[in-house]
Each structure stands twice: as C-alpha cells, then as structure tokens.
Short mmCIF file of C-alpha atoms in Angstrom, two decimals:
data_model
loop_
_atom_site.label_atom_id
_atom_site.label_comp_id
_atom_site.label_asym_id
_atom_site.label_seq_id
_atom_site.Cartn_x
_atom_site.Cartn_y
_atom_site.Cartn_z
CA UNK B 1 93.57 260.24 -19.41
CA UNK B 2 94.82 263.94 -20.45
CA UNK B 3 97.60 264.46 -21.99
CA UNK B 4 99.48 268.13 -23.06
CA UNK B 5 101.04 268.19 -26.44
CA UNK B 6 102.39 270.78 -28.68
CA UNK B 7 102.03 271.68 -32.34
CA UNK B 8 105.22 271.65 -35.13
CA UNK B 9 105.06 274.86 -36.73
CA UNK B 10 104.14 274.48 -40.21
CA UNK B 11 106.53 277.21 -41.02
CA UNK B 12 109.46 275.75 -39.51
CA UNK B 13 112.46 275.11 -41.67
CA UNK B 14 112.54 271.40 -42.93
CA UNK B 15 115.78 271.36 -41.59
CA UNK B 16 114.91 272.07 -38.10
CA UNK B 17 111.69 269.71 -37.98
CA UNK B 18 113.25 266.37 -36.82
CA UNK B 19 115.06 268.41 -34.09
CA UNK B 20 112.07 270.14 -32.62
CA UNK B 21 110.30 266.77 -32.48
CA UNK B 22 113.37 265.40 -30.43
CA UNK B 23 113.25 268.17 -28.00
CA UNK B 24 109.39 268.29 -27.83
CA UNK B 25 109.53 264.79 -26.91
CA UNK B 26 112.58 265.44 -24.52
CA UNK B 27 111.31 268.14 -22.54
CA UNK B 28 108.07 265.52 -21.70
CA UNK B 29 105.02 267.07 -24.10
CA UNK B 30 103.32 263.37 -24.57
CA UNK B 31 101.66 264.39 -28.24
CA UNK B 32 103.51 266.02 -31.17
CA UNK B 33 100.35 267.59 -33.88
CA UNK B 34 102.07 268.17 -37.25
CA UNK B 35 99.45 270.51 -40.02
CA UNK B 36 98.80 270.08 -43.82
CA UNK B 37 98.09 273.66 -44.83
CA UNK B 38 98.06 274.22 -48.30
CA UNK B 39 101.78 275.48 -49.79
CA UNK B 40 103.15 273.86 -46.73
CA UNK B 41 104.32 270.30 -45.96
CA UNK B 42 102.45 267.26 -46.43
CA UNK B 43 100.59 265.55 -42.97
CA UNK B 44 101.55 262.18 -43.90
CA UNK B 45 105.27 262.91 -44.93
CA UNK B 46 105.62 264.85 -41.39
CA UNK B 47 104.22 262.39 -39.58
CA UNK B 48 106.28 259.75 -40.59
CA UNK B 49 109.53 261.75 -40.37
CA UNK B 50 108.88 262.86 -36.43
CA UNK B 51 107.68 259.31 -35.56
CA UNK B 52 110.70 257.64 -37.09
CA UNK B 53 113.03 260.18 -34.91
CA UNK B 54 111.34 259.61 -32.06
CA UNK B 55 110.63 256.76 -29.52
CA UNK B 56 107.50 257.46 -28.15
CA UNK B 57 105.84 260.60 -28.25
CA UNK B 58 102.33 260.41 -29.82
CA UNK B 59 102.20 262.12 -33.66
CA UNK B 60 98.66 263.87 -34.31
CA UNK B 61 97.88 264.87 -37.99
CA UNK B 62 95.72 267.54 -37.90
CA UNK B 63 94.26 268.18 -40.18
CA UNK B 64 93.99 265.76 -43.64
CA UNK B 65 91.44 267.23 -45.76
CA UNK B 66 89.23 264.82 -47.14
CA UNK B 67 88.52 266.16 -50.63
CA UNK B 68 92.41 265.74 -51.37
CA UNK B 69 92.93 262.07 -51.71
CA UNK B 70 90.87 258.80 -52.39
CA UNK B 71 89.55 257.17 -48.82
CA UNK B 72 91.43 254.09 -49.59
CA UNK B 73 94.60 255.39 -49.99
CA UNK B 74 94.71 257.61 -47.17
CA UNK B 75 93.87 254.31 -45.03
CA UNK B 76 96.55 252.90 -46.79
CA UNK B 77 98.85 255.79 -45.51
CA UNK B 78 97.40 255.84 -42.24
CA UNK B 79 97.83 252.21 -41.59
CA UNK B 80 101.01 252.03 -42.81
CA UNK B 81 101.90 254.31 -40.27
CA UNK B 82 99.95 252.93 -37.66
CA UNK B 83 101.77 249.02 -38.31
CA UNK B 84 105.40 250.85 -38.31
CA UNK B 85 104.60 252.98 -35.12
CA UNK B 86 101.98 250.86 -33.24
CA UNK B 87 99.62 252.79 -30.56
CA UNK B 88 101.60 256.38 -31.33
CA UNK B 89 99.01 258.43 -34.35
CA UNK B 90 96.44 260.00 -34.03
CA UNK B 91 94.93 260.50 -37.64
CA UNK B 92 92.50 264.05 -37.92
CA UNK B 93 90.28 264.46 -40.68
CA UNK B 94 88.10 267.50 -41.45
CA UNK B 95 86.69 269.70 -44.36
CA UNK B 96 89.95 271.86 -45.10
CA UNK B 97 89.58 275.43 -45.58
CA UNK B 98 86.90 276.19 -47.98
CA UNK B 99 89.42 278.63 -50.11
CA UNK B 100 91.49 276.49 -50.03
CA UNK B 101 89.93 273.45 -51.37
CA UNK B 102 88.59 275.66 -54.00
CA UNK B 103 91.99 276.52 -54.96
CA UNK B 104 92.63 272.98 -56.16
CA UNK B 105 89.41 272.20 -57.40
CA UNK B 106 88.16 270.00 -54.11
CA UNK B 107 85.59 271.48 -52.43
CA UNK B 108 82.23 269.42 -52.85
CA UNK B 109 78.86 270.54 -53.24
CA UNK B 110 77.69 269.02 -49.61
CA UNK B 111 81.34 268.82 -47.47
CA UNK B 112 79.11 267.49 -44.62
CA UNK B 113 78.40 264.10 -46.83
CA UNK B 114 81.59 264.35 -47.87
CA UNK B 115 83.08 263.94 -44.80
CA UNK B 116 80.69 261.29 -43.17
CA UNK B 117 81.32 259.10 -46.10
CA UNK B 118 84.51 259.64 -46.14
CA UNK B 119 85.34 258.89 -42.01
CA UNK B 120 82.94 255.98 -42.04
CA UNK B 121 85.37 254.44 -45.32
CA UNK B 122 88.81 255.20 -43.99
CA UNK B 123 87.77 253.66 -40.09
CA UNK B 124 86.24 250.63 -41.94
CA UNK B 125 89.36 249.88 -44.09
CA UNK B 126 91.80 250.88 -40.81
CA UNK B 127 89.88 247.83 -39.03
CA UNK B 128 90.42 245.51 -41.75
CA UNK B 129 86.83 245.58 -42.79
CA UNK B 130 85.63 245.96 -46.46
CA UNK B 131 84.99 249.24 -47.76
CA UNK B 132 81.41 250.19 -47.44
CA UNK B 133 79.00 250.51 -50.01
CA UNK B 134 79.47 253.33 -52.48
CA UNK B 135 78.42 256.94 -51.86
CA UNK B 136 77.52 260.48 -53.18
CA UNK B 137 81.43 261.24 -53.02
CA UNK B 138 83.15 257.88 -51.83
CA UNK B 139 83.46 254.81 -53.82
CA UNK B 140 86.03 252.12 -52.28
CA UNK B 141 82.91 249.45 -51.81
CA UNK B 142 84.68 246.13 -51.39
CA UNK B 143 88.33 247.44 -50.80
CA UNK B 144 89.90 245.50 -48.17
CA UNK B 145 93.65 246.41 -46.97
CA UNK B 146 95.82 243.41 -46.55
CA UNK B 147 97.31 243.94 -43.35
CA UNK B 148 96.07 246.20 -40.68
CA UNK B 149 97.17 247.39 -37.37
CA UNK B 150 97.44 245.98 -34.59
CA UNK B 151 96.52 249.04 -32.65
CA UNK B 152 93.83 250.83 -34.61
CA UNK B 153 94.43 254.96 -34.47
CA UNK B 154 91.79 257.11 -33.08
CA UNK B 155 90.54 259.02 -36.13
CA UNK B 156 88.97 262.67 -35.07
CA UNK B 157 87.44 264.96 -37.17
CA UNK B 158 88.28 268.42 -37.16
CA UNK B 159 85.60 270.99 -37.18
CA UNK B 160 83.89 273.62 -36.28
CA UNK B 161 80.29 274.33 -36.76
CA UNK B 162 77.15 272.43 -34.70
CA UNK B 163 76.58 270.20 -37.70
CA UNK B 164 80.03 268.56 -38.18
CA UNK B 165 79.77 268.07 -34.68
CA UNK B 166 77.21 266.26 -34.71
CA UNK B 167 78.24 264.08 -37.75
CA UNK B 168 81.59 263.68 -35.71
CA UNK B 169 79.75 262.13 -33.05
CA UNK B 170 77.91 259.28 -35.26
CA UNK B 171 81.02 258.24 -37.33
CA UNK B 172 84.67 259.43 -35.73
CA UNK B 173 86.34 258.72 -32.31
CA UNK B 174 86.45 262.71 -31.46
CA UNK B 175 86.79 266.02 -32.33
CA UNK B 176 89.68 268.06 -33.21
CA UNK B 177 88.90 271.60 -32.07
CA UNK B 178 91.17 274.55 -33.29
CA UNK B 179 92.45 277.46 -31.73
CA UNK B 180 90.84 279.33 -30.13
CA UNK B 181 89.54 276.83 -27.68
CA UNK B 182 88.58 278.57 -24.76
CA UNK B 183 86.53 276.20 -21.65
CA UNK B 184 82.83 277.00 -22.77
CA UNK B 185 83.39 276.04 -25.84
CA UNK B 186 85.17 272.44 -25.46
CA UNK B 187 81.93 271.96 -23.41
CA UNK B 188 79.82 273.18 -26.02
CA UNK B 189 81.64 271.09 -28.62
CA UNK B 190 81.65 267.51 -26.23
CA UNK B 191 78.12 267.85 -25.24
CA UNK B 192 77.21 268.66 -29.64
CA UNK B 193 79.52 264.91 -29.85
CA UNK B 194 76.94 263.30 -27.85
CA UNK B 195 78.82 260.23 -27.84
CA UNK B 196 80.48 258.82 -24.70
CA UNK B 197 84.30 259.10 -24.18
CA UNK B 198 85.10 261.37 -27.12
CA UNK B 199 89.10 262.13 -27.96
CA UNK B 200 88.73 265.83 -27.82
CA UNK B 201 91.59 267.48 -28.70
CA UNK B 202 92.32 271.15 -28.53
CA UNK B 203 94.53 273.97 -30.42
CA UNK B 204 95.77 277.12 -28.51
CA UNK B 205 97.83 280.24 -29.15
CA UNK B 206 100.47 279.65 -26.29
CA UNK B 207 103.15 281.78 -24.47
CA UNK B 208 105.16 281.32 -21.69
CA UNK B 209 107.26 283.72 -19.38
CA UNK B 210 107.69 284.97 -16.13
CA UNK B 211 105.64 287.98 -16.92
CA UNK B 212 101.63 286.99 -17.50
CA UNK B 213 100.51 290.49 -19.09
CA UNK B 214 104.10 290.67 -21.24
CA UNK B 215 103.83 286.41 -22.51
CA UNK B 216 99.61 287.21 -23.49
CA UNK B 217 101.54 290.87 -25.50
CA UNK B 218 103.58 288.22 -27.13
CA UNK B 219 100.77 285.96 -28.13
CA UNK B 220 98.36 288.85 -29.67
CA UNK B 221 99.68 288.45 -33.29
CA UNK B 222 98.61 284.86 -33.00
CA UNK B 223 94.60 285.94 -32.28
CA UNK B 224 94.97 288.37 -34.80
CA UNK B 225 92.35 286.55 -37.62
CA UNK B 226 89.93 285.11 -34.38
CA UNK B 227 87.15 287.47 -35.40
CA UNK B 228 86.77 286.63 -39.07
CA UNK B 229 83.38 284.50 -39.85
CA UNK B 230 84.88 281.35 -39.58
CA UNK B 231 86.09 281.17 -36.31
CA UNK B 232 82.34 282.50 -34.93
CA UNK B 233 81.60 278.90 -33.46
CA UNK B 234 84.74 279.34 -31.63
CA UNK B 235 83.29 282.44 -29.67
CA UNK B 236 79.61 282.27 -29.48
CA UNK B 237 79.57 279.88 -25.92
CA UNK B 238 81.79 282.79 -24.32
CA UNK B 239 80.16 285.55 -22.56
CA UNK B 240 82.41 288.70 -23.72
CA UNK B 241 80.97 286.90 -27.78
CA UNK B 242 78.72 290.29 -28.56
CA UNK B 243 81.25 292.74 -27.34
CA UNK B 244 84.13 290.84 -29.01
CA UNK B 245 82.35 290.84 -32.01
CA UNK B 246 81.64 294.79 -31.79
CA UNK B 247 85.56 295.02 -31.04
CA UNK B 248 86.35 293.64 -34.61
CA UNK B 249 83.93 295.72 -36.08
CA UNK B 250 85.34 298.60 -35.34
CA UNK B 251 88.90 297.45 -35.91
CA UNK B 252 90.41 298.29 -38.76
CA UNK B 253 91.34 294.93 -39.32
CA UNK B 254 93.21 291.79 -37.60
CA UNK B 255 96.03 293.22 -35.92
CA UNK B 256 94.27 296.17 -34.89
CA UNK B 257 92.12 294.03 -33.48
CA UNK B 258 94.71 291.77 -31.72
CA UNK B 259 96.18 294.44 -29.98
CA UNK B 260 93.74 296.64 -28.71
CA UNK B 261 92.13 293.00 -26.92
CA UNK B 262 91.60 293.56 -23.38
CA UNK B 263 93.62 291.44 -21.18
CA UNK B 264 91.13 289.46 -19.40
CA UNK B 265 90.16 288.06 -23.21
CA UNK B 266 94.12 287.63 -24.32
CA UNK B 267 93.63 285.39 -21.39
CA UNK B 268 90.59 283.60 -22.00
CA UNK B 269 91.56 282.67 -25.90
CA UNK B 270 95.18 281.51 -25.54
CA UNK B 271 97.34 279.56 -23.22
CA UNK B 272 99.69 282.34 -22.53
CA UNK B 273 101.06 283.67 -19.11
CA UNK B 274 103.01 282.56 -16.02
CA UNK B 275 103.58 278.92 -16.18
CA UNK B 276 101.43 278.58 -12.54
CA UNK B 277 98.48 281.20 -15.17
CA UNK B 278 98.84 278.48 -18.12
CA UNK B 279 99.02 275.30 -16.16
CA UNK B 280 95.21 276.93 -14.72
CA UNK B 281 94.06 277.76 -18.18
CA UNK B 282 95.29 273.44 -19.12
CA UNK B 283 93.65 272.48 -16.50
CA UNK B 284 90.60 274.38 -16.90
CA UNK B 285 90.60 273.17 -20.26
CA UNK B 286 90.87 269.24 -19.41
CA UNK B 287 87.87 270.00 -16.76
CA UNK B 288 85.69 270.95 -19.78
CA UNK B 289 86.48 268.02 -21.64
CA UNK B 290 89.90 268.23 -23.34
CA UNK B 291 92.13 264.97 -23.32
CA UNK B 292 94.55 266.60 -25.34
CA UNK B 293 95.29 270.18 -24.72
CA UNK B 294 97.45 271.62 -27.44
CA UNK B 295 100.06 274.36 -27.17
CA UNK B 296 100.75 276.30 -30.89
CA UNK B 297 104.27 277.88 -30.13
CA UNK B 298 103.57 282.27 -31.11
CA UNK B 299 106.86 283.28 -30.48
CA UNK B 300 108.97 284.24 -33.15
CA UNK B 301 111.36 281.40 -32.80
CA UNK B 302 109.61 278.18 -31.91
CA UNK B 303 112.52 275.92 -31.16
CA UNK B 304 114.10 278.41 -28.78
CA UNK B 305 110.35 278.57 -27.11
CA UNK B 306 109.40 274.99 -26.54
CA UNK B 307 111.71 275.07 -23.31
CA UNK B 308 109.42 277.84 -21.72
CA UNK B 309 106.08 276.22 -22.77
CA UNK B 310 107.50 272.74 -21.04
CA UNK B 311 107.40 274.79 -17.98
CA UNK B 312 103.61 273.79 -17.66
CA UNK B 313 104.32 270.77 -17.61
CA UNK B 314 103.66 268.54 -14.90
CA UNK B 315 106.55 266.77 -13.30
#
C-alpha cells in the first residue's frame, strides 16, 4: 500500500498546530509526520495532541533521537500512544543530529550500537516481551510493560549513511529517509534494507502551483543546506552527484547555492511543480520503493499551502 502524507512544520505556532492537523487530515493526506528538533517541540507531546484532534489520519514521529531518553520509557510513551490511538503511529527512531546531541551531552562513542540496541529494546518491550539482555549503551534487561497494544506500531529508523541502513534492516520495520529523497536513492536505500517489505518512508521539499518553473523558485530556500557533508548519501545514487557537488563548491554558500540550481535538479530533489509534475515525481517515488511519500510544506505560510499540495492528491 502507498500512502502520501505531509509534514507539521516544526516552526508552526503552537496555536495553529491542532488546526493544521484537522485540515491535513480534511483535505485527504492519509499520514501526518510531526519532528523533534532540538529548541522545538517535543515528538511525543505532538503526537499525542494531533492524534487526539483527529479521527484517523496516521501520526509519524520522525525523528526520536535515541540518546535522549531511556529505551523503556520511550516504549512506555510509544505504547501509550499506540493503546489510546490503535493502528494510527508510526514511531521513527534515528541518531539525531550529531551537533546536536553534543549540545546536550548525548552523543555516544559508537551511535551505530547505540541505535541497534536501542531499536531491538524499545520493539521488544512494544510486543510485550522482556527487555533484552543488557548492552554497551542499553540496560532495561527484564523490563516488561504491563499492557501493550493491541496493534503494535511500525518502528523505522531514520538514517542516512550505508551502515545504518544496514543495521535498519536487521532490527527495525523500515527506514525513514529525509529530504532530499530523490528515486535513485529510495532504491539505493531499500535494496541497503535488504529485508523484505520494508516501511520506507520519504521527506521532500514540496510546492505546488499552476506554474512548474515559478512553485520549484518557491521551493529553492528549502534545498538551500542539501550540499553540506551530511546530506552526501542523499546525492551520491544521482547522476548530476559530481557536478552538484562542484556547484556548491563554488557557491558562496547555501542560498547561493539554492538559487543558482538548474531547473532540471530543483526538479529532481523536491516535490515541487504543477500538481499533474508532482503527482509524476509521487509516483516515481512509490515505483522506487516509497510507501509513504512525504510532502514538507516550503512556502512561507504552511497552513494557507496545504490546500495546493492536496492538489496531488488522488481522488
């Protein structure tokens, strides 16, 4: 099954969040993906809200970092959740920005055994199961959670690079892919999984209009940090990679860069356009392996944009 959701804006004013869920759900988007970013809102906190103010959109959290809090009580979270709101989350897990997680003393010496520990705890304790036996970073051996749910949420690990794809594919249900997500490398990504029937869910800058070229203007301030180090597994499947990685070179820096794009690549790394251009570039993206295809709102008012990106919807 494929589904098209779109992303809350973790800049959104708290007091416009439970309305842009409504209308999100409304206008037919089937998945809702709230963020924790640090010095924004909690993943958890959103999550709950939307789901309580809606009826039956699916809530993503993408991401929760796993150095921030204890396995067991994150199950605890996420099967509270998952009880209150059966068969509607979708819990992501992944490293969290590296700065970031220094910031508040979290990052580990080895994230990658960080996070398989961690996944392998909180999917034990979501079944009901004892904790496993301790670890390097992850010690809830014998934990059990009282009452489980009755549907147990997908958990999907957001990441990047070939390795935490891999690990992803031994101990999670999918991957989490963020933007930008462009065909080659959701392929890339699901045959790295090497599991079968991977959630694969994917993040893209998106704009809609009834002017391609003027909607993929729009959504160049949202590509603007795309050729920074981290987001080089992102690129290296496509085959502009070399000569988009000369373009930032000689940029001055991310907005340059952004704008002086060529159009053919504005295309190729967002979901912006026509609404016949982006409901290609879904599709194109579910062909590759997407079952989730992800629209991250880069206009300058989100609310007033979700009723152009629900133009790509299918009716």
């Amino acid at each position: 099954m494929t589904r098209v959701g779109v992303m809350l804006p973790r800049d959104l004013p708290a007091d416009r969040v439970l309305s842009y869920a409504r209308r999100a759900e409304q206008l037919g988007f089937e998945e809702l993906w709230v963020v924790e970013d640090l010095g924004f809102r909690g993943g958890v906190a959103q999550a709950a809200a939307v789901l309580a103010a809606t009826s039956h959109i699916v809530v993503g959290i993408g991401i929760l970092p796993a150095g921030a809090r204890n396995a067991a009580f994150a199950a605890m979270e996420l099967a509270t959740l998952a009880q209150l709101f059966p068969g509607r989350l979708i819990a992501g897990i992944g490293h969290g920005m590296p700065d970031w997680m220094r910031q508040v003393g979290a990052r580990p010496a080895s994230p990658l055994t960080l996070l398989r520990e961690y996944t392998v705890a909180v999917r034990a304790l979501l079944r009901g199961e004892p904790g496993p036996a301790a670890g390097r970073y992850v010690q809830v051996e014998g934990v059990v959670i009282g009452e489980t749910p009755s549907v147990v949420p997908p958990v999907v690990l957001g990441v990047r690079g070939p390795k935490s794809i891999a690990i992803a594919g031994e101990v999670s249900d999918g991957l989490l892919l963020a933007e930008p997500s462009a065909p080659p490398y959701i392929a890339d990504a699901t045959e790295r999984f090497a599991a079968p029937s991977p959630v694969v869910v994917t993040y893209d800058a998106a704009v809609v209009g009834p002017d391609g070229r003027a909607a993929r203007d729009l959504v160049r301030p949202g590509l603007a940090w795309i050729g920074e180090p981290d987001w080089a597994p992102h690129l290296a499947p496509l085959p502009f990679a070399a000569e988009l990685a000369r373009h930032r070179a000689a940029a001055a820096n991310g907005p340059e860069f952004a704008a002086t794009l060529p159009d053919a690549w504005v295309r190729e790394l967002s979901l912006a356009g026509t609404p016949d251009e982006v409901r290609a570039q879904i599709a194109a993206r579910h062909a590759a392996g997407a079952t989730s295809v992800v629209l991250i709102p880069a206009e300058p008012d989100p609310l007033d944009a979700l009723t152009r990106l629900a133009g790509v919807l299918q009716r």
